[in-house]
mmCIF file of C-alpha atoms in Angstrom:
data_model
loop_
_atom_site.group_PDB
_atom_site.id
_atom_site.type_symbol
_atom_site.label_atom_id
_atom_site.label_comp_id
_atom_site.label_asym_id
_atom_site.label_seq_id
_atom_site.Cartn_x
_atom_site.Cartn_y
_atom_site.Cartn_z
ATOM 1 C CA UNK S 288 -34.149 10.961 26.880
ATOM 2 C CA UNK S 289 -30.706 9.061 25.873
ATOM 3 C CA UNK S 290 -27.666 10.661 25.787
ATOM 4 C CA UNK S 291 -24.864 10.184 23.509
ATOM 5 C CA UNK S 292 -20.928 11.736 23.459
ATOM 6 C CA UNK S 293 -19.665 12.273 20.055
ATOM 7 C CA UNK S 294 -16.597 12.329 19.262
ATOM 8 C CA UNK S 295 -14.273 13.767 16.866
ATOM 9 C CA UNK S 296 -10.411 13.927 18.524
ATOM 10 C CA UNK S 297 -9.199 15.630 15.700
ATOM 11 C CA UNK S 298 -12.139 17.594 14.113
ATOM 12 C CA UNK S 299 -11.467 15.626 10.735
ATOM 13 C CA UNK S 300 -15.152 15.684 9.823
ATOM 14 C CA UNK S 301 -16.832 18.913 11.298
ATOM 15 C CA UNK S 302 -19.254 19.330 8.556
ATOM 16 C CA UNK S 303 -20.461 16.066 8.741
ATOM 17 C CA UNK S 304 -20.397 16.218 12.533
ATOM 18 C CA UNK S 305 -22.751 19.237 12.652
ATOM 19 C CA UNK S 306 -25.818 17.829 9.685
ATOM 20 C CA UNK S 307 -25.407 14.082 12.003
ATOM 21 C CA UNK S 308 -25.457 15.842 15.414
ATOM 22 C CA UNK S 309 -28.512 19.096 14.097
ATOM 23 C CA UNK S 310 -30.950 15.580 13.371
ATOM 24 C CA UNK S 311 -29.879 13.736 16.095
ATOM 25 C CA UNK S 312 -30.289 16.178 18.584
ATOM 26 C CA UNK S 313 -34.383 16.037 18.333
ATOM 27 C CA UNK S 314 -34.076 12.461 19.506
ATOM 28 C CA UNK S 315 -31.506 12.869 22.064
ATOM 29 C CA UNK S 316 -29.164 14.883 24.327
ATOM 30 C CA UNK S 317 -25.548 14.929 22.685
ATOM 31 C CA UNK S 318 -22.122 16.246 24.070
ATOM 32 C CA UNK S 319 -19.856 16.309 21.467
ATOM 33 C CA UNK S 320 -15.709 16.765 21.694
ATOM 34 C CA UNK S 321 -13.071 17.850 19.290
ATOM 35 C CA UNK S 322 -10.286 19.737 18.785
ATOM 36 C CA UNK S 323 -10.044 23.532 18.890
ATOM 37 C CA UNK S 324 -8.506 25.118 15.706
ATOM 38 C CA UNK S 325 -10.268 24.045 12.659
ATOM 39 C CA UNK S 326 -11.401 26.304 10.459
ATOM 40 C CA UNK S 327 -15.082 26.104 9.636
ATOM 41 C CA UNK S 328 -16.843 28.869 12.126
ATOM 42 C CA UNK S 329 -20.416 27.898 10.608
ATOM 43 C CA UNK S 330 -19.755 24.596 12.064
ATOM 44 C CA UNK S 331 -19.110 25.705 15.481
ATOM 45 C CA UNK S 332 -21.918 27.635 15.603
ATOM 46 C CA UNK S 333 -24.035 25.026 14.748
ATOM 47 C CA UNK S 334 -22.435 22.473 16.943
ATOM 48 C CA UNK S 335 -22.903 25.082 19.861
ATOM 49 C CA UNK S 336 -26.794 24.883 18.959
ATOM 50 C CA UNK S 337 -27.529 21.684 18.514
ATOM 51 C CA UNK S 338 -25.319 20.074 21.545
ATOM 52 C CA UNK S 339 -26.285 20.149 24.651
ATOM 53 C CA UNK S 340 -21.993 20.491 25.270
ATOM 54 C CA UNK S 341 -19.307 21.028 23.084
ATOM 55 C CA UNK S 342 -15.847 20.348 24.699
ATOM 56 C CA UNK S 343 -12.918 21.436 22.456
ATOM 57 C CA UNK S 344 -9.244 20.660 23.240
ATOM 58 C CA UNK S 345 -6.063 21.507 21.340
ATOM 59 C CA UNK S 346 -5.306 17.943 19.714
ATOM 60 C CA UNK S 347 -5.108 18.584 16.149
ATOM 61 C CA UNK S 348 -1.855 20.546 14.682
ATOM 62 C CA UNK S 349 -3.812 22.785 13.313
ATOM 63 C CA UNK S 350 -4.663 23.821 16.832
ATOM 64 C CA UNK S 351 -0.842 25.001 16.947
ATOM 65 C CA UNK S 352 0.025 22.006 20.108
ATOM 66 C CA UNK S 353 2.898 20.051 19.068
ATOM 67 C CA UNK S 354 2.702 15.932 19.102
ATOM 68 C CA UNK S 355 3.017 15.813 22.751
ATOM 69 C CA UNK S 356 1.167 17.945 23.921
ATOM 70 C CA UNK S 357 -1.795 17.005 21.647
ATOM 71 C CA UNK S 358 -1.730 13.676 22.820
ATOM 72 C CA UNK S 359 -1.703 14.965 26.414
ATOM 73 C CA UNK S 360 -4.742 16.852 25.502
ATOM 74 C CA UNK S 361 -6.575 13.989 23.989
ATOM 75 C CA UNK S 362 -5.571 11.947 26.836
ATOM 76 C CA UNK S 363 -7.805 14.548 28.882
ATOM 77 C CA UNK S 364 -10.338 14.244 26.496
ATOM 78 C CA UNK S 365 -10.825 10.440 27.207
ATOM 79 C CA UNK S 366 -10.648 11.322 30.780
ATOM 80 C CA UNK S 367 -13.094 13.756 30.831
ATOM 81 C CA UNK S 368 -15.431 11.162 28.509
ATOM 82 C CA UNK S 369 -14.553 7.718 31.138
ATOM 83 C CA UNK S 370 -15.505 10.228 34.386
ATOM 84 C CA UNK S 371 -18.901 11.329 32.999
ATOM 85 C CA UNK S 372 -19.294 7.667 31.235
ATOM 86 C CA UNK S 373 -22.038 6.976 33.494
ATOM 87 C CA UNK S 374 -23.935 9.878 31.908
ATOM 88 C CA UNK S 375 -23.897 8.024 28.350
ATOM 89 C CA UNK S 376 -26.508 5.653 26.470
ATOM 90 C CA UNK S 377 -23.295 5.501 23.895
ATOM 91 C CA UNK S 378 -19.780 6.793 23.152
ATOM 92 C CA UNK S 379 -19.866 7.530 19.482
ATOM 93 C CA UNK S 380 -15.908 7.755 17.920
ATOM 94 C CA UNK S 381 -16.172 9.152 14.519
ATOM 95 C CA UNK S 382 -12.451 8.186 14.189
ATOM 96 C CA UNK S 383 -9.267 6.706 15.271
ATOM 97 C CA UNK S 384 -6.218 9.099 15.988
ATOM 98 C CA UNK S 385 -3.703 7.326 18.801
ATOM 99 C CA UNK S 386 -4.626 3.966 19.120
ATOM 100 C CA UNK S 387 -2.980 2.859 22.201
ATOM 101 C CA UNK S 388 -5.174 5.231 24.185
ATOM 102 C CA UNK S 389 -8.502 4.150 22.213
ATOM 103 C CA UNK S 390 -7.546 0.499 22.881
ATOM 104 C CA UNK S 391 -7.895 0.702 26.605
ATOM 105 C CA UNK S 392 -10.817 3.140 26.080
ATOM 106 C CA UNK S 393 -12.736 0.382 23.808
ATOM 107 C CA UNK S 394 -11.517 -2.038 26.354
ATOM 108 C CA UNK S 395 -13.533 -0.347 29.656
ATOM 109 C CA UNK S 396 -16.054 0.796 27.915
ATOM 110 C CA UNK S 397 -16.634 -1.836 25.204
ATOM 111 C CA UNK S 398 -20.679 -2.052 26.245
ATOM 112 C CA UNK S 399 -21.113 1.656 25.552
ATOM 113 C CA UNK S 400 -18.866 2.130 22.266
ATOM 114 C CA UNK S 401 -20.314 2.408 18.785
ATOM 115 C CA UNK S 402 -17.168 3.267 16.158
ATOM 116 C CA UNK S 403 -17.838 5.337 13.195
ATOM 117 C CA UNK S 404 -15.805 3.754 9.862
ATOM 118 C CA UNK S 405 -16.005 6.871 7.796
ATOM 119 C CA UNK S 406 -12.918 5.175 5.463
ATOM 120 C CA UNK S 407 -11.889 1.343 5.210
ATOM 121 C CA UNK S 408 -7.960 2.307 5.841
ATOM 122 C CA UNK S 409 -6.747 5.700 6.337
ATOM 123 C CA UNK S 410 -6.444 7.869 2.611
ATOM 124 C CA UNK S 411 -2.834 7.124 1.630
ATOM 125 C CA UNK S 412 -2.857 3.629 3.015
ATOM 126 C CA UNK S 413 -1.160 1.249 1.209
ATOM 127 C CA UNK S 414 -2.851 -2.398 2.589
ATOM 128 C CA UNK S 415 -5.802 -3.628 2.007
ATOM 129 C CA UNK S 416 -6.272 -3.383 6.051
ATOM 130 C CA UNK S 417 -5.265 -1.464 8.889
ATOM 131 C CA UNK S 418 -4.529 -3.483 11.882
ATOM 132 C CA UNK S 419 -5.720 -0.813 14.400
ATOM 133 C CA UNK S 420 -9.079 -0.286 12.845
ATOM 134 C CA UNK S 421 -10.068 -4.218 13.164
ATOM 135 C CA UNK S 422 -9.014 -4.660 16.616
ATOM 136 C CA UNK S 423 -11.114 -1.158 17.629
ATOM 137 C CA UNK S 424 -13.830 -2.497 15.559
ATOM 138 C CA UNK S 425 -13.945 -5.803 16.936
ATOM 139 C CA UNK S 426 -14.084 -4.759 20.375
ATOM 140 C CA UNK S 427 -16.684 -2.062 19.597
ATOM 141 C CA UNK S 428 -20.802 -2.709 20.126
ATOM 142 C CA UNK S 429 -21.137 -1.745 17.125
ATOM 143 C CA UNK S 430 -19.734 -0.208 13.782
ATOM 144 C CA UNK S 431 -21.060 2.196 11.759
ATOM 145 C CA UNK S 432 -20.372 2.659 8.227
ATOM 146 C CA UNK S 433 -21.238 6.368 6.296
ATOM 147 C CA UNK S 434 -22.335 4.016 3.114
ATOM 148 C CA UNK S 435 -23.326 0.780 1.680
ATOM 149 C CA UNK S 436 -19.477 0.650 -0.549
ATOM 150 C CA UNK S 437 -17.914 1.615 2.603
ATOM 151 C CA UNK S 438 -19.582 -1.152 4.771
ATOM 152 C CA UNK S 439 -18.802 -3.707 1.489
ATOM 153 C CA UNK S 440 -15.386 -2.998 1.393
ATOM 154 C CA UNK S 441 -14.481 -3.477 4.929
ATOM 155 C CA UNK S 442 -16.756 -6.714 5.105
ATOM 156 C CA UNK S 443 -14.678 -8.284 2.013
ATOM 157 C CA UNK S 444 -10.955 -7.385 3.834
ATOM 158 C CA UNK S 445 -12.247 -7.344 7.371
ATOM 159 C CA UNK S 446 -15.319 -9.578 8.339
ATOM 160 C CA UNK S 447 -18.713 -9.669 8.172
ATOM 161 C CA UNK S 448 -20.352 -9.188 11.264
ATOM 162 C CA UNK S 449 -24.323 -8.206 12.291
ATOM 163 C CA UNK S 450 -22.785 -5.518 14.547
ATOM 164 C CA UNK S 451 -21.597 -3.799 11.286
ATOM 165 C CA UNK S 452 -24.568 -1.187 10.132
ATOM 166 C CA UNK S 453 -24.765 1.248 7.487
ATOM 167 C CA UNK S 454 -25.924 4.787 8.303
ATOM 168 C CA UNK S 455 -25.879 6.318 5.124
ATOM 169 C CA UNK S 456 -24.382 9.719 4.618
ATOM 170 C CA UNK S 457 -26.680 12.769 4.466
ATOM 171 C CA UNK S 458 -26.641 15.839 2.836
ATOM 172 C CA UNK S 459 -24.623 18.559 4.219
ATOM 173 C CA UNK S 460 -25.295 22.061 4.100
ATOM 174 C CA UNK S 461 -23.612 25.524 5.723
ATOM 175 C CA UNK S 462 -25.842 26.732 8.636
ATOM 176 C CA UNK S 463 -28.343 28.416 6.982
ATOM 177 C CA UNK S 464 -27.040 28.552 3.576
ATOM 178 C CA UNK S 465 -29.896 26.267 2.258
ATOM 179 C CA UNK S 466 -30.219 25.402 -1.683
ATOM 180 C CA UNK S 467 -32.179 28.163 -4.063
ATOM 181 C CA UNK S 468 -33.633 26.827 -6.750
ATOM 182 C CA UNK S 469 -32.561 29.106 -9.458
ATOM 183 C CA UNK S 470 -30.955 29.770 -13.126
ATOM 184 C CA UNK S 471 -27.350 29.795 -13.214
ATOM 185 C CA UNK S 472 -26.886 32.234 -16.360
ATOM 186 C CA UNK S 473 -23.108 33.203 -15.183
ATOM 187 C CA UNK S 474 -20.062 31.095 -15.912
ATOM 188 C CA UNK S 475 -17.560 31.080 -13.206
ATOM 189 C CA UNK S 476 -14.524 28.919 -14.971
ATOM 190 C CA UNK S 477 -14.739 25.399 -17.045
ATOM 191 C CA UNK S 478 -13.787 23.315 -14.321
ATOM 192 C CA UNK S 479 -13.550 23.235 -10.607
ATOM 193 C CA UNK S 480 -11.861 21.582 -8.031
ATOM 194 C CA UNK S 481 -12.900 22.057 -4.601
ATOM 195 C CA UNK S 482 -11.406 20.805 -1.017
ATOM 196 C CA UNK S 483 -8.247 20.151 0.834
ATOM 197 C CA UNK S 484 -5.741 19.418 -2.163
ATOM 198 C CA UNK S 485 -4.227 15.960 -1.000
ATOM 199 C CA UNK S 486 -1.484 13.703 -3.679
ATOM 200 C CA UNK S 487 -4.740 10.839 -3.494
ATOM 201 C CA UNK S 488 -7.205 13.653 -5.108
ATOM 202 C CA UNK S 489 -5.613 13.368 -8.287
ATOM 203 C CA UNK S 490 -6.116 17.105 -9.805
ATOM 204 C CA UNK S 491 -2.548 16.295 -11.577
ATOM 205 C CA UNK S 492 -4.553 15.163 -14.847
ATOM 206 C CA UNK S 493 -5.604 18.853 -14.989
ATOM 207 C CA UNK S 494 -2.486 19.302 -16.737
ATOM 208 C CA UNK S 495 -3.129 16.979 -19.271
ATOM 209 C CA UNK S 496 -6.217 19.679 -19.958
ATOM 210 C CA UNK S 497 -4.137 22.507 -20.524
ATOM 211 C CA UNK S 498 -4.037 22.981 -23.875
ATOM 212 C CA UNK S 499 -7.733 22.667 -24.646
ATOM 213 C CA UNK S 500 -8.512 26.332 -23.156
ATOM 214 C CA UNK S 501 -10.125 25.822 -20.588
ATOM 215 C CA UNK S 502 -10.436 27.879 -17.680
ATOM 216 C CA UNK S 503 -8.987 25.854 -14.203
ATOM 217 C CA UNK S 504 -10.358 26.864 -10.777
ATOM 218 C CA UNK S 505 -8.874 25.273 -7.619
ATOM 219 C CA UNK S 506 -10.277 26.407 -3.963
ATOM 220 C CA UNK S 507 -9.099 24.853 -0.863
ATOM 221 C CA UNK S 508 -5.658 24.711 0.914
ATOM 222 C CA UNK S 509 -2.877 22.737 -0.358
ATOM 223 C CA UNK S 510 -0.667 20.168 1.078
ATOM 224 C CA UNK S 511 2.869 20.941 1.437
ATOM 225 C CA UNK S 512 4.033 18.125 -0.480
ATOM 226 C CA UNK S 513 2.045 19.092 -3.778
ATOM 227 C CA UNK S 514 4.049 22.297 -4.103
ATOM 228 C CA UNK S 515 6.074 20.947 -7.081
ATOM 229 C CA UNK S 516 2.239 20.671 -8.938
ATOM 230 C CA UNK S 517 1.211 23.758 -7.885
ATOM 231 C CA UNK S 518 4.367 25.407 -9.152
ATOM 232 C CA UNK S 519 3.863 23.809 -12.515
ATOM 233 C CA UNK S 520 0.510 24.800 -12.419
ATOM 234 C CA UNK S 521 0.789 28.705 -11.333
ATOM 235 C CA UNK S 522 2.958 28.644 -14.477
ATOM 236 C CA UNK S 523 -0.478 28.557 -17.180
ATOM 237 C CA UNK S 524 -2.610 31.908 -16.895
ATOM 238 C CA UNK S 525 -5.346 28.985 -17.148
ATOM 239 C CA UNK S 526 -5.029 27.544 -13.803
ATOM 240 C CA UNK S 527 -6.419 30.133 -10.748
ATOM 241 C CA UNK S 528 -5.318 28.913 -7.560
ATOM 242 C CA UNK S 529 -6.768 29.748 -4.429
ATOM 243 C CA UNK S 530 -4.707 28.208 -0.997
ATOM 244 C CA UNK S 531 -6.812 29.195 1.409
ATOM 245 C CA UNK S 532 -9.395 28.009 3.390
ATOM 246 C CA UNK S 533 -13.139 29.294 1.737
ATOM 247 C CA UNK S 534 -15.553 30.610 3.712
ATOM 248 C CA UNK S 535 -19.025 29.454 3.702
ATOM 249 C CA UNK S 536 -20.308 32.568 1.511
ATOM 250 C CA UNK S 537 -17.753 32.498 -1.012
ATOM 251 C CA UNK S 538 -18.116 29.038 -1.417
ATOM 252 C CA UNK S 539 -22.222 29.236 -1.716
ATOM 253 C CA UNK S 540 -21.345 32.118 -4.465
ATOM 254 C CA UNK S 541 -19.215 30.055 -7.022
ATOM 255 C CA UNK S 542 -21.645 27.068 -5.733
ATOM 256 C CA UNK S 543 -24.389 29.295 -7.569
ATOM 257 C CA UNK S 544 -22.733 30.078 -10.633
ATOM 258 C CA UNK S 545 -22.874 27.749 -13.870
ATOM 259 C CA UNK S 546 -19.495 25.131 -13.712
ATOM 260 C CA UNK S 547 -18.621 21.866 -13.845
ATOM 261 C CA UNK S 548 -16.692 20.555 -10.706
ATOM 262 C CA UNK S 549 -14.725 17.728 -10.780
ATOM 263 C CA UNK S 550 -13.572 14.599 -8.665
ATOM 264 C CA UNK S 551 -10.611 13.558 -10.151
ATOM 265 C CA UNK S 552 -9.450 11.033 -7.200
ATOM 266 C CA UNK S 553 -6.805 8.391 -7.719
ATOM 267 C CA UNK S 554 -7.861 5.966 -4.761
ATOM 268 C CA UNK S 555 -11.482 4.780 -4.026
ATOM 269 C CA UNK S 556 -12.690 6.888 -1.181
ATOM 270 C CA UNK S 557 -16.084 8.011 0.584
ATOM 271 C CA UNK S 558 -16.256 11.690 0.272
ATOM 272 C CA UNK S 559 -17.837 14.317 2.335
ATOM 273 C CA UNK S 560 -17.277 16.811 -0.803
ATOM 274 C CA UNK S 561 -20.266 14.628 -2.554
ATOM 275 C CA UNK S 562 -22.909 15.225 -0.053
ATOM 276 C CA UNK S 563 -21.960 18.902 -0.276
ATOM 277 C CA UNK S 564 -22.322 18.743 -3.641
ATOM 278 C CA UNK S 565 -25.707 16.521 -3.528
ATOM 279 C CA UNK S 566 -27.274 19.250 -0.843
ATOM 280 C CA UNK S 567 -26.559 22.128 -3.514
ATOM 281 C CA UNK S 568 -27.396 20.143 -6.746
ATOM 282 C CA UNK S 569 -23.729 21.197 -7.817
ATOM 283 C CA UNK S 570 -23.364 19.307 -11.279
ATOM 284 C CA UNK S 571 -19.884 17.031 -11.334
ATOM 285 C CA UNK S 572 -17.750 14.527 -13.202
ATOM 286 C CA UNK S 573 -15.704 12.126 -11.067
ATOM 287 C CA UNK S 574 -13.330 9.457 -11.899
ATOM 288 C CA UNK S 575 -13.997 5.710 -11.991
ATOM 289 C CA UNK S 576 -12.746 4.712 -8.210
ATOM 290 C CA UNK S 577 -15.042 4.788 -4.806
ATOM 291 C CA UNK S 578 -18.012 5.979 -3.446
ATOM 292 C CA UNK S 579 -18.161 8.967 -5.756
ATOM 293 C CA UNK S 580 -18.359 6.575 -9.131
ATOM 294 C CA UNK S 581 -20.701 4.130 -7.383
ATOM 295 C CA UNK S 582 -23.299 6.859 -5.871
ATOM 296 C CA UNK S 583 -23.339 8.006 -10.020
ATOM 297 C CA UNK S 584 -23.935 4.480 -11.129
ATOM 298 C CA UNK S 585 -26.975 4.157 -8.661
ATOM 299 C CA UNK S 586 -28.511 6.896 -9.683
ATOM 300 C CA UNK S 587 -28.235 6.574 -13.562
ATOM 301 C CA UNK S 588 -25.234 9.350 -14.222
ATOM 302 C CA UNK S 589 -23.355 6.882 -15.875
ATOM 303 C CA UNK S 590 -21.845 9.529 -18.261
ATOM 304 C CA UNK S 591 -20.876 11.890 -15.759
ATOM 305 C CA UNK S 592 -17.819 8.670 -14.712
ATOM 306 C CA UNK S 593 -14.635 9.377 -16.491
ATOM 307 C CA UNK S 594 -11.213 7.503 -17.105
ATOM 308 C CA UNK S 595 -8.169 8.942 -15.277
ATOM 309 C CA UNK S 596 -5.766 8.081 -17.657
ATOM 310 C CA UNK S 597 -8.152 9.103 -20.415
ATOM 311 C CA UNK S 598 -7.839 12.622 -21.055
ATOM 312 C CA UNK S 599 -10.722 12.301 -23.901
ATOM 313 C CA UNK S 600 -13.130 10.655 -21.805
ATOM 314 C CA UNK S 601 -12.293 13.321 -19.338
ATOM 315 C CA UNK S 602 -13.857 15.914 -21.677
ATOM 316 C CA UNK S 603 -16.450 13.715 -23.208
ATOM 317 C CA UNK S 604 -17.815 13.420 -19.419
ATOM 318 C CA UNK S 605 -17.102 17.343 -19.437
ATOM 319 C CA UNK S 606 -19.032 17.941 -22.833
ATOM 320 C CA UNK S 607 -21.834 16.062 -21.844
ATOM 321 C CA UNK S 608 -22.063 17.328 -18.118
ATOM 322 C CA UNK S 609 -22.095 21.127 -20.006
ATOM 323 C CA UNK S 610 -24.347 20.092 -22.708
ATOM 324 C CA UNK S 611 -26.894 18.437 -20.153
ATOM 325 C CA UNK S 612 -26.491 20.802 -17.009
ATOM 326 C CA UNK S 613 -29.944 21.990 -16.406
ATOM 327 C CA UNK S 614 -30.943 18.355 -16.772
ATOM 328 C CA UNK S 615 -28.760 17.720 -14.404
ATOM 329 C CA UNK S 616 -29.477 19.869 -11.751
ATOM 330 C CA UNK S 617 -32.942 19.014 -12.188
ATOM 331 C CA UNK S 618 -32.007 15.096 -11.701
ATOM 332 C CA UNK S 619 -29.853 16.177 -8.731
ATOM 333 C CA UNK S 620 -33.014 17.692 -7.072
ATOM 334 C CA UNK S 621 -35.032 15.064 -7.071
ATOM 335 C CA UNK S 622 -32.211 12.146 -5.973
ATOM 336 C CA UNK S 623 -31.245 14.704 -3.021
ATOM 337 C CA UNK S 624 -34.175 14.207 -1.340
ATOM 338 C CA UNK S 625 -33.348 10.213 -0.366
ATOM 339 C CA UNK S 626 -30.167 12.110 1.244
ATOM 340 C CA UNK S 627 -31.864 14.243 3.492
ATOM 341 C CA UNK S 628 -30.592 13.466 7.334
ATOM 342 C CA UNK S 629 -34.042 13.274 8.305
ATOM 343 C CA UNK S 630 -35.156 10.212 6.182
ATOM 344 C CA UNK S 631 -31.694 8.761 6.830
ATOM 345 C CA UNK S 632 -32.451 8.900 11.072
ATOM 346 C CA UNK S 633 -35.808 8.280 11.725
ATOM 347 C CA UNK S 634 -36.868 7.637 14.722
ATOM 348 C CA UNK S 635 -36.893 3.795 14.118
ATOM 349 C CA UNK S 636 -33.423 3.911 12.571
ATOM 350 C CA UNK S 637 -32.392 5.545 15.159
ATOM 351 C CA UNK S 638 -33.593 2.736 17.822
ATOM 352 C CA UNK S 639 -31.773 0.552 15.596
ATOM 353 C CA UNK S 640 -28.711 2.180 15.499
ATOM 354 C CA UNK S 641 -28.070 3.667 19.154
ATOM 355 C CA UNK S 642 -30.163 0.999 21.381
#
């Protein structure tokens, strides 16, 4: 059987670490490394299941190591990775954190390395490409991309290249917590925003909504730098903010209540948050930038696209997302099914991808 190291330096991606590594792991032996201190236990668990190893370091901040010592840490990492290299079919990065270290890394190891593009440039970027990312990913074997607009925007400001793959992005579920098909009688607010709240997200325009009565909820921690906007908002008895991280249950619970969530992003992005959303035929309006507006154009929910700068086509996309949810959630059933990890890595994909 092959064997494959994942890894994750900074445990950006857990969730979709643990649905990639659960399928992969009936075709293969997988070690996988990240960094200790992320929330998501459900994830862990899983990881610990599914992986033969799971080697955790403190990297991330959230870890509580300072800069130094993280990078000390993921210096071990690498280390650890190069002395068991010999026990690896392929060294799968999932991202880029300190390039100077991943440079020599891609460098020895070049024959081995397959690099994971989850985003084109980093969220927050301002060019149209990030210098670090093209050298990595032309010294790679090969480069994955998590979807077809991913892989088309790095070919049209990188290059084009028959290394470059797509292995789309699967549905992603928590452990067990498995979608129930039924009615969703009880209203748990108008609108919803779940997920880290980051400036490129965009939930500002909820303000623009204020005076229309609806009811605002917002789950996930906030960055630092938004405080100013979440001020403004704790100020309207409309807006109910929760900064916190939300466990799996909690979050299957307002999953399983009748709302509309919303993607209200300013930059064009791949997002996890739409698989999640896809795996539990959550209904949702998103605005007219990335992956989020093109997955709703392939599949026909061209109404459920709204204008950011549009607060009427906001709540047209609202009105008809409320007016047509049970539609909606039926539609959603059927188109999850093409997401499902295993008709994503079949066993000839997965030749493909890892041979």
């Amino acid at each position: 059987m092959k064997k494959i190291a994942i890894v994750d330096p900074s445990s950006y991606t857990l969730p979709y670490d643990t649905s990639y590594i659960k399928c992969l792991s009936k075709k293969m032996g997988i070690d996988f490394f990240c960094s200790m201190g992320k929330d998501y236990p459900v994830f862990f668990e899983d990881l610990n299941a599914y992986s033969d190893n799971v080697y955790s370091y403190k990297i991330s901040p959230s870890s509580s190591a300072n800069v130094f010592f993280g990078i000390f840490s993921y210096l071990k990492m690498l280390l650890k990775i190069y002395s068991n290299r010999g026990r690896y079919d392929v060294i799968n990065f999932q991202w880029s954190i300190f390039f100077p270290f991943e440079f020599i890394f891609f460098i020895l190891l070049r024959d081995k390395v397959i690099f994971t593009i989850h985003n084109d440039v980093p969220h927050g970027f301002k060019g149209r490409r990030k210098l670090t990312y093209y050298i990595l990913s032309k010294i790679s074997r090969k480069n994955i991309f998590v979807s077809e607009y991913t892989k088309k925007r790095f070919s049209d400001n990188y290059f084009e290249n028959d290394k470059n793959i797509v292995v789309q992005h699967g549905n992603m579920y928590f452990g067990d917590y498995f979608f129930q098909k039924k009615e969703r009688n009880e209203y748990h607010y108008d609108v919803i925003f779940w997920g880290r709240v980051e400036s490129y997200k965009g939930i500002d325009i909820l303000l623009t909504l204020k005076s229309l009565g609806f009811e605002f909820g917002i789950y996930g921690r906030w960055s630092t730098s938004l405080n100013k906007l979440k001020n403004e908002m704790e100020k309207y008895e409309d807006f109910h903010i929760f900064d916190e991280y939300i466990n799996e249950e909690k979050l299957i619970a307002i999953f399983n209540k009748r709302a509309i969530f919303i993607l209200p992003y300013k930059a064009a992005t791949q997002s996890g948050v739409l698989y999640t959303f896809l795996a539990y035929r959550v209904v949702f309006i998103a605005s007219d930038v990335g992956e989020n507006a093109q997955f709703l154009r392939k599949h026909n929910f061209h109404d459920l696209i709204f204008k950011r700068d549009d607060p009427k086509d906001i709540i047209r996309a609202f009105n008809y997302a409320r007016t047509n949810y049970d539609y909606l959630v039926e539609r959603l059933d059927v188109v999850s099914s093409e997401y499902e990890w295993s008709n994503i890595l079949t066993d000839n994909k997965v030749d493909e991808f890892f041979c």
